[in-house]
Amino acid sequence: AKEQGRNRLCFFTHDLNRQAVARLDIEVALSQALDRGELRLHYQPKVGAASGRVMGAEALLRWQRGADLVPPGLFVPIAEQSSLILEIGAWVIDQACAQLARWRADGLAMPRIAVNVAARQFAAGDLDRVVGQALRRHGVPPACLELEVTESMLIDRPGEGVDMLRRLKDLGVKLSLDDFGTGYSSLAYLRQFPIDALKVDKSFVDHIGIGPDGSAIVDAVISLAHRLGLAVVAEGVETPAQQAHLRAQGCDELQGYGLARPMPADAFEAWCAGREVA
Ligand code: C2E
Ligand code: CA
Ligand code: CA
Ligand code: CA
């Protein structure tokens, strides 16, 4: 039995080693990817639930690694463990501002682009400076940029978190709380955060129409958000039934494969061409 235990431990450490090596591999390749211009932003529309108008887009990171388009789930968590995410995150913010400026110059008046912010970027303490620089460099109105932050990055150090949110708010950018309801669910903090919108997590949208209480949480979040003067965006909207339900509940904006998948900038422009942009 002892022998067996040692073998298992051996396998275990061997496995950990392999994981560490794989991680390092990705880290090295990723830092080169940034220099080589292999990172891309795809854009997924946010659509007015009542109006059907294009209200903006969420920028989602992709890594064009040779013929493969690597989704962020495979490399963002690794980048987030090192300061690499600071470089990548600043690149994302700069690219989003550059895209806004290009669209405005081409006569496509996109109201907003939202970018995701990692906990480490938020904790670094200079996010307001990074954002301000990008806005000035590209001459973009601050209200056109939206930052999606998560509850967990605020709950760790609520004082500093709220302080940074205020500084970003003072710049004039829009703030939304992403994946709402999945983290440390901080109803008590919600009123202290100077945010503009809540994004209801896909996991709650998924339950709409399933069982008698399927939509209970979504419905409650929409009404809570409105009571607090916040807009509500539903993410991961896939079916017509979900759309109809969210519209009836007064949800403000919809995002999901049922409306459109994330796509490269040129495809997004083509998608907008046949539609009203708010
Ligand atoms: P997220 O912020 O919750 O983004 C929504 C994710 O759900 C995206 O996956 C999007 O493609 C996917 N999605 C949207 N609609 C639907 C739907 O109807 N059905 C399904 N099944 N999925 C849908 P993606 O692009 O793979 O991004 C995954 C996560 O990676 C994001 O989750 C976000 O946390 C992170 N991420 C993406 N881009 C960035 C970035 O630039 N910086 C940071 N720090 N994180 C990023
Ligand atoms: Ca997001
Ligand atoms: Ca989300
Ligand atoms: Ca989510």
Short mmCIF file of N, CA, C and O in Angstrom, two decimals, residues 37 41 67 77 89 101 104 111 142 193:
data_model
loop_
_atom_site.label_atom_id
_atom_site.label_comp_id
_atom_site.label_asym_id
_atom_site.label_seq_id
_atom_site.Cartn_x
_atom_site.Cartn_y
_atom_site.Cartn_z
N GLY A 37 1.89 40.73 -32.96
CA GLY A 37 0.57 41.15 -33.44
C GLY A 37 -0.37 40.00 -33.70
O GLY A 37 -1.21 40.06 -34.59
N LEU A 41 -9.08 41.42 -31.45
CA LEU A 41 -10.34 41.60 -30.73
C LEU A 41 -11.49 41.21 -31.65
O LEU A 41 -11.52 41.61 -32.81
N ALA A 67 -2.74 28.64 -37.54
CA ALA A 67 -4.07 28.47 -38.11
C ALA A 67 -5.15 28.45 -37.02
O ALA A 67 -6.33 28.51 -37.30
N PRO A 77 -6.49 33.17 -18.24
CA PRO A 77 -6.18 32.80 -16.85
C PRO A 77 -4.68 32.68 -16.59
O PRO A 77 -4.21 32.99 -15.50
N GLY A 89 -3.79 43.69 -21.24
CA GLY A 89 -4.97 44.49 -20.90
C GLY A 89 -4.88 45.91 -21.43
O GLY A 89 -5.86 46.47 -21.93
N ALA A 101 -12.36 55.00 -32.75
CA ALA A 101 -11.96 56.17 -33.54
C ALA A 101 -12.13 55.88 -35.03
O ALA A 101 -12.62 56.73 -35.78
N ARG A 104 -15.84 55.87 -35.96
CA ARG A 104 -16.38 57.24 -35.96
C ARG A 104 -15.90 57.97 -37.20
O ARG A 104 -16.68 58.71 -37.82
N PRO A 111 -22.13 53.58 -30.35
CA PRO A 111 -22.24 54.26 -29.06
C PRO A 111 -21.18 53.82 -28.04
O PRO A 111 -20.67 54.64 -27.29
N PRO A 142 -14.93 59.73 -23.68
CA PRO A 142 -14.85 58.71 -22.62
C PRO A 142 -16.12 57.88 -22.49
O PRO A 142 -16.03 56.67 -22.21
N PHE A 193 -21.00 51.01 -5.16
CA PHE A 193 -20.25 51.01 -6.40
C PHE A 193 -20.84 52.01 -7.39
O PHE A 193 -22.02 51.92 -7.71
#
